[in-house]
Amino acid sequence: MSRVAYVNGRYVPHREAVVHVEDRGYQFADGVYEVCEVLGGRLVDETRHTDRLERSLSELRIDMPIARSALGVVLRQVVHRNRVRDGLVYFQVTRGVARRDHVFPPSGTRPALVVTARSTNRAASEAVAAKGIKVITVPDNRWERVDIKSVGLLPNVMARQAAREEGAREAWFVDGDGFVTEGAATNAWIVTAKGELVTRPADGSILKGITRTTLIDVLGKRGMKLVERPFTVDEAKAAREAFTTAATMLVMPVVQIDDSVVGNGHPGSLTGELRAAFHTIAEIA
Ligand code: PDD
């Protein structure tokens, strides 16, 4: 079946979906994006993803390319036209097309919107989650505005590639004081040896993950306590459980950090419980 993408107002065959060479996303990484899970053909946490898109855009002083309600229609159209039941929808907004110049383009330059969707193999993801994943740790060498979901992802790309080359699925960034910030494309969590559930506060040093926010709702509903504080790599290695969250992985157990096995080397029971509970609380529309 042929895939379809949305590019600036048109639904086009995926292989013909192109943007201009002077799109500022291409030349300056001058844009932002979102990745939203699709479950049974419906969008998971669309409201929060769209809220975050609007926030990222406003931090960079880029206008919404189309009305919020129209965006919801386009996302569903792309999901539908690609016959995605379970998968991901990707949407990206850049500052648009203009002659290369660092300063903002002339007023009237329209922000560019691209939307793609693809199916994922749920059974394969569940099989990965049943075993848990390895993460490596790498120095956090990103800019200071990681709260913005920018398409400027070079440090993340290099970190994920390093992970791949070491047989791991994710890399956790570590700040100059030895504290874990977050993953290359996920947020990091541990259950300490004492049983404390810990994740780093979203104080600007991490992206405020939507999966993270919704999982905090899950904890609230279950009356479970969360401690939002930074944790060190050493603490993570000595933890009882560890996991990492994102729209692409949900609640993914971490069973190895660098050369250290976490807990008994199997996904933790609390992690499994939270993974199972996630979709009972998330918005699915
Ligand atoms: N990444 N931290 C970073 C740096 C991320 O890139 C992401 C998401 C997250 C988790 O956010 P959320 O729970 O909203 O997915 C945390 C997306 C999935 C990606 O780049 O593919």
Coordinates of C-alpha atoms and ligand atoms in Angstrom, one line a residue:
M1 CA 0.0 0.0 0.0
S2 CA 1.4 3.4 -0.9
R3 CA 2.1 5.9 1.9
V4 CA 0.8 9.4 2.0
A5 CA 2.3 12.5 3.6
Y6 CA 0.9 16.0 4.2
V7 CA 3.1 18.8 3.0
N8 CA 2.0 22.4 3.3
G9 CA -1.7 21.9 2.5
R10 CA -1.5 18.9 0.2
Y11 CA -1.7 15.1 0.7
V12 CA 1.0 13.7 -1.5
P13 CA 2.6 10.3 -2.2
H14 CA 5.2 9.7 0.5
R15 CA 8.0 9.2 -2.1
E16 CA 7.1 12.6 -3.7
A17 CA 6.8 14.4 -0.4
V18 CA 9.5 17.1 -0.5
V19 CA 10.2 20.6 0.9
H20 CA 12.2 23.4 -0.6
V21 CA 16.0 23.5 -0.3
E22 CA 15.7 26.8 1.5
D23 CA 13.2 25.5 4.1
R24 CA 14.7 26.9 7.4
G25 CA 14.2 23.5 9.0
Y26 CA 16.7 22.1 6.5
Q27 CA 19.2 24.9 6.7
F28 CA 19.0 26.0 10.4
A29 CA 17.0 23.3 12.2
D30 CA 14.7 26.2 12.7
G31 CA 11.6 24.2 13.6
V32 CA 9.9 22.0 16.1
Y33 CA 8.1 18.6 16.1
E34 CA 5.9 16.2 17.9
V35 CA 5.5 12.4 17.8
C36 CA 2.2 11.1 18.9
E37 CA 1.3 7.5 19.5
V38 CA -1.6 6.0 17.4
L39 CA -3.6 3.3 19.1
G40 CA -6.4 1.6 17.3
G41 CA -6.5 4.4 14.8
R42 CA -6.9 7.0 17.5
L43 CA -4.4 9.6 18.8
V44 CA -2.9 9.2 22.3
D45 CA -2.6 12.4 24.3
E46 CA -3.2 14.6 21.3
T47 CA -4.2 17.6 23.5
R48 CA -1.0 17.5 25.4
H49 CA 1.2 17.0 22.3
T50 CA -0.6 20.0 20.6
D51 CA -0.2 22.1 23.7
R52 CA 3.5 21.3 23.7
L53 CA 3.8 22.1 20.0
E54 CA 2.2 25.5 20.6
R55 CA 4.6 26.1 23.5
S56 CA 7.7 25.1 21.5
L57 CA 6.5 27.4 18.6
S58 CA 5.8 30.3 20.9
E59 CA 9.3 30.0 22.6
L60 CA 10.8 30.3 19.1
R61 CA 8.3 32.9 17.9
I62 CA 7.0 30.8 15.1
D63 CA 3.2 31.0 14.3
M64 CA 1.0 27.9 14.3
P65 CA 0.8 27.0 10.6
I66 CA -2.9 26.2 10.8
A67 CA -5.6 26.4 13.4
R68 CA -5.4 23.8 16.2
S69 CA -8.7 22.2 15.1
A70 CA -7.5 21.9 11.5
L71 CA -4.3 20.3 12.7
G72 CA -6.3 17.7 14.5
V73 CA -8.1 17.0 11.2
V74 CA -4.9 16.7 9.2
L75 CA -3.3 14.4 11.8
R76 CA -6.3 12.0 11.6
Q77 CA -6.4 12.3 7.8
V78 CA -2.7 11.2 7.6
V79 CA -3.3 8.4 10.0
H80 CA -6.4 7.3 8.1
R81 CA -4.9 7.6 4.6
N82 CA -1.9 5.5 5.7
R83 CA -4.3 2.9 7.3
V84 CA -2.4 3.2 10.6
R85 CA -4.1 1.3 13.4
D86 CA -1.1 1.1 15.8
G87 CA 1.8 3.4 15.1
L88 CA 3.1 6.9 15.2
V89 CA 2.2 10.2 13.7
Y90 CA 5.0 12.8 13.2
F91 CA 4.3 16.5 12.8
Q92 CA 6.8 19.2 12.2
V93 CA 6.6 22.9 11.8
T94 CA 9.5 25.1 10.6
R95 CA 9.8 28.8 10.1
G96 CA 9.2 28.3 6.4
V97 CA 11.1 29.0 3.2
A98 CA 13.2 32.1 2.6
R99 CA 16.5 33.2 1.3
R100 CA 19.2 31.9 3.6
D101 CA 19.8 34.5 6.3
H102 CA 20.1 33.9 10.1
V103 CA 17.6 36.6 11.1
F104 CA 13.9 35.8 10.9
P105 CA 12.5 35.8 7.3
P106 CA 10.3 38.7 6.1
S107 CA 6.8 38.9 7.7
G108 CA 4.4 37.0 5.6
T109 CA 6.7 34.0 5.3
R110 CA 4.4 31.1 6.1
P111 CA 5.5 28.4 8.6
A112 CA 5.8 25.0 6.9
L113 CA 3.9 22.0 8.2
V114 CA 4.7 18.4 7.4
V115 CA 2.9 15.3 8.8
T116 CA 3.7 11.7 8.3
A117 CA 2.4 8.5 9.9
R118 CA 3.6 4.9 10.0
S119 CA 2.5 1.7 11.5
T120 CA 4.5 0.0 14.2
N121 CA 4.6 -3.7 15.2
R122 CA 3.0 -3.8 18.7
A123 CA 3.9 -7.4 19.2
A124 CA 7.5 -6.7 18.5
S125 CA 7.5 -3.7 20.9
E126 CA 5.9 -5.8 23.6
A127 CA 8.5 -8.5 23.1
V128 CA 11.2 -5.8 23.6
A129 CA 9.5 -4.6 26.7
A130 CA 9.1 -8.1 28.1
K131 CA 12.9 -8.4 28.1
G132 CA 13.8 -4.8 28.9
I133 CA 16.5 -2.8 27.2
K134 CA 20.1 -1.7 27.8
V135 CA 21.0 2.0 28.0
I136 CA 24.4 3.6 27.9
T137 CA 25.3 6.9 29.5
V138 CA 26.9 9.7 27.6
P139 CA 27.8 13.3 28.5
D140 CA 24.9 15.8 28.0
N141 CA 26.4 18.1 25.3
R142 CA 23.1 19.8 24.2
W143 CA 22.1 23.4 24.2
E144 CA 20.3 24.9 27.2
R145 CA 16.9 25.0 25.7
V146 CA 16.1 21.3 25.7
D147 CA 12.7 22.2 27.0
I148 CA 11.9 23.1 23.4
K149 CA 11.1 20.1 21.1
S150 CA 13.4 21.4 18.4
V151 CA 14.3 19.4 15.3
G152 CA 18.0 20.3 16.1
L153 CA 18.8 16.8 17.3
L154 CA 22.5 16.2 16.5
P155 CA 23.6 15.4 20.1
N156 CA 20.6 13.0 20.3
V157 CA 21.4 11.4 17.0
M158 CA 25.1 10.9 18.0
A159 CA 24.0 9.5 21.4
R160 CA 21.5 7.0 19.9
Q161 CA 24.1 5.9 17.4
A162 CA 26.6 5.3 20.2
A163 CA 24.0 3.3 22.0
R164 CA 23.3 1.2 18.9
E165 CA 27.0 0.5 18.4
E166 CA 27.2 -0.7 22.0
G167 CA 24.2 -3.0 21.7
A168 CA 21.9 -0.6 23.6
R169 CA 18.5 0.9 22.5
E170 CA 18.9 4.2 24.3
A171 CA 21.5 6.6 25.7
W172 CA 20.9 8.5 28.9
F173 CA 22.5 11.9 29.0
V174 CA 24.5 12.8 32.1
D175 CA 25.1 16.4 33.3
G176 CA 28.5 17.7 34.5
D177 CA 27.7 16.7 38.1
G178 CA 27.0 13.0 37.3
F179 CA 23.2 13.3 37.3
V180 CA 21.1 11.8 34.6
T181 CA 19.1 14.4 32.6
E182 CA 17.1 12.3 30.2
G183 CA 17.5 9.9 27.3
A184 CA 18.3 10.8 23.7
A185 CA 14.6 10.5 23.0
T186 CA 13.0 9.4 26.3
N187 CA 12.7 10.5 29.9
A188 CA 14.6 8.5 32.6
W189 CA 13.1 7.0 35.8
I190 CA 14.3 4.8 38.6
V191 CA 12.9 2.9 41.6
T192 CA 15.7 3.2 44.1
A193 CA 17.0 0.4 46.3
K194 CA 14.8 1.9 49.0
G195 CA 11.7 1.8 46.8
E196 CA 11.5 5.5 46.0
L197 CA 10.2 6.2 42.5
V198 CA 12.3 9.0 41.1
T199 CA 12.5 11.1 37.9
R200 CA 14.2 14.4 37.2
P201 CA 12.0 17.5 37.6
A202 CA 11.0 19.2 34.3
D203 CA 12.8 22.4 35.3
G204 CA 14.3 23.2 31.9
S205 CA 17.1 20.6 31.9
I206 CA 14.9 18.0 30.2
L207 CA 12.1 17.9 27.7
K208 CA 8.8 17.7 29.6
G209 CA 7.7 14.4 28.1
I210 CA 4.0 13.8 27.5
T211 CA 4.4 10.2 28.4
R212 CA 6.1 11.4 31.6
T213 CA 3.2 13.8 32.4
T214 CA 0.5 11.2 31.8
L215 CA 2.4 8.7 33.8
I216 CA 2.4 11.2 36.7
D217 CA -1.4 11.2 36.3
V218 CA -1.3 7.4 36.5
L219 CA 0.7 7.5 39.7
G220 CA -1.8 10.1 41.2
K221 CA -4.7 7.9 40.4
R222 CA -3.1 4.9 42.0
G223 CA -2.0 6.9 45.1
M224 CA 1.6 6.3 44.3
K225 CA 4.3 8.7 45.5
L226 CA 6.8 10.2 43.1
V227 CA 9.9 12.1 44.1
E228 CA 11.0 14.6 41.4
R229 CA 14.7 15.1 41.9
P230 CA 17.9 14.5 39.9
F231 CA 19.5 11.1 40.4
T232 CA 23.1 10.0 39.7
V233 CA 24.3 7.3 37.3
D234 CA 25.6 5.4 40.3
E235 CA 22.2 5.6 42.0
A236 CA 20.6 4.3 38.8
K237 CA 23.0 1.4 38.5
A238 CA 22.2 0.4 42.1
A239 CA 18.4 0.9 41.6
R240 CA 15.9 -1.8 42.0
E241 CA 14.1 -0.9 38.8
A242 CA 14.7 1.5 36.0
F243 CA 12.7 2.6 33.0
T244 CA 12.5 5.2 30.2
T245 CA 9.4 6.8 28.7
A246 CA 8.4 8.2 25.4
A247 CA 5.5 8.1 23.0
T248 CA 7.6 5.7 20.9
M249 CA 8.4 3.3 23.8
L250 CA 5.7 4.0 26.4
V251 CA 7.1 2.7 29.7
M252 CA 10.1 0.8 28.7
P253 CA 12.0 -1.3 31.3
V254 CA 15.7 -0.7 31.5
V255 CA 17.6 -3.8 32.7
Q256 CA 21.2 -2.8 32.0
I257 CA 23.0 0.6 32.4
D258 CA 26.4 0.5 30.8
D259 CA 28.0 -2.6 32.2
S260 CA 25.7 -2.8 35.3
V261 CA 22.7 -5.0 35.5
V262 CA 19.7 -3.3 37.1
G263 CA 18.0 -5.2 39.9
N264 CA 17.8 -8.9 39.0
G265 CA 18.3 -8.2 35.3
H266 CA 14.6 -8.5 34.5
P267 CA 11.9 -5.8 34.0
G268 CA 10.8 -4.6 37.4
S269 CA 7.3 -5.3 38.7
L270 CA 6.4 -1.7 39.3
T271 CA 7.6 -0.8 35.8
G272 CA 5.4 -3.6 34.3
E273 CA 2.4 -2.4 36.3
L274 CA 2.8 1.2 35.1
R275 CA 3.3 0.1 31.5
A276 CA 0.1 -1.9 31.7
A277 CA -1.8 1.0 33.3
F278 CA -0.7 3.7 30.9
H279 CA -3.4 3.5 28.3
T280 CA -6.1 3.3 30.9
I281 CA -5.4 6.9 31.9
A282 CA -4.0 8.5 28.7
E283 CA -6.4 10.5 26.4
I284 CA -7.3 8.4 23.4
A285 CA -9.3 10.3 20.8
Ligands
PDD1 N1 11.1 11.9 21.6 N2 13.2 13.6 25.9 C1 13.6 13.7 24.6 C2 14.9 14.4 24.4 C3 12.7 13.3 23.6 O1 13.1 13.6 22.3 C4 11.5 12.7 23.9 C5 10.5 12.3 22.8 C6 11.1 12.5 25.2 C7 9.8 11.9 25.6 O2 8.7 12.7 25.3 P1 7.3 12.1 25.0 O3 6.9 11.3 26.2 O4 6.4 13.3 24.8 O5 7.4 11.3 23.7 C8 12.0 13.0 26.2 C9 10.3 11.6 20.4 C10 9.4 10.4 20.7 C11 11.3 11.4 19.2 O6 12.1 12.2 19.1 O7 11.1 10.4 18.5

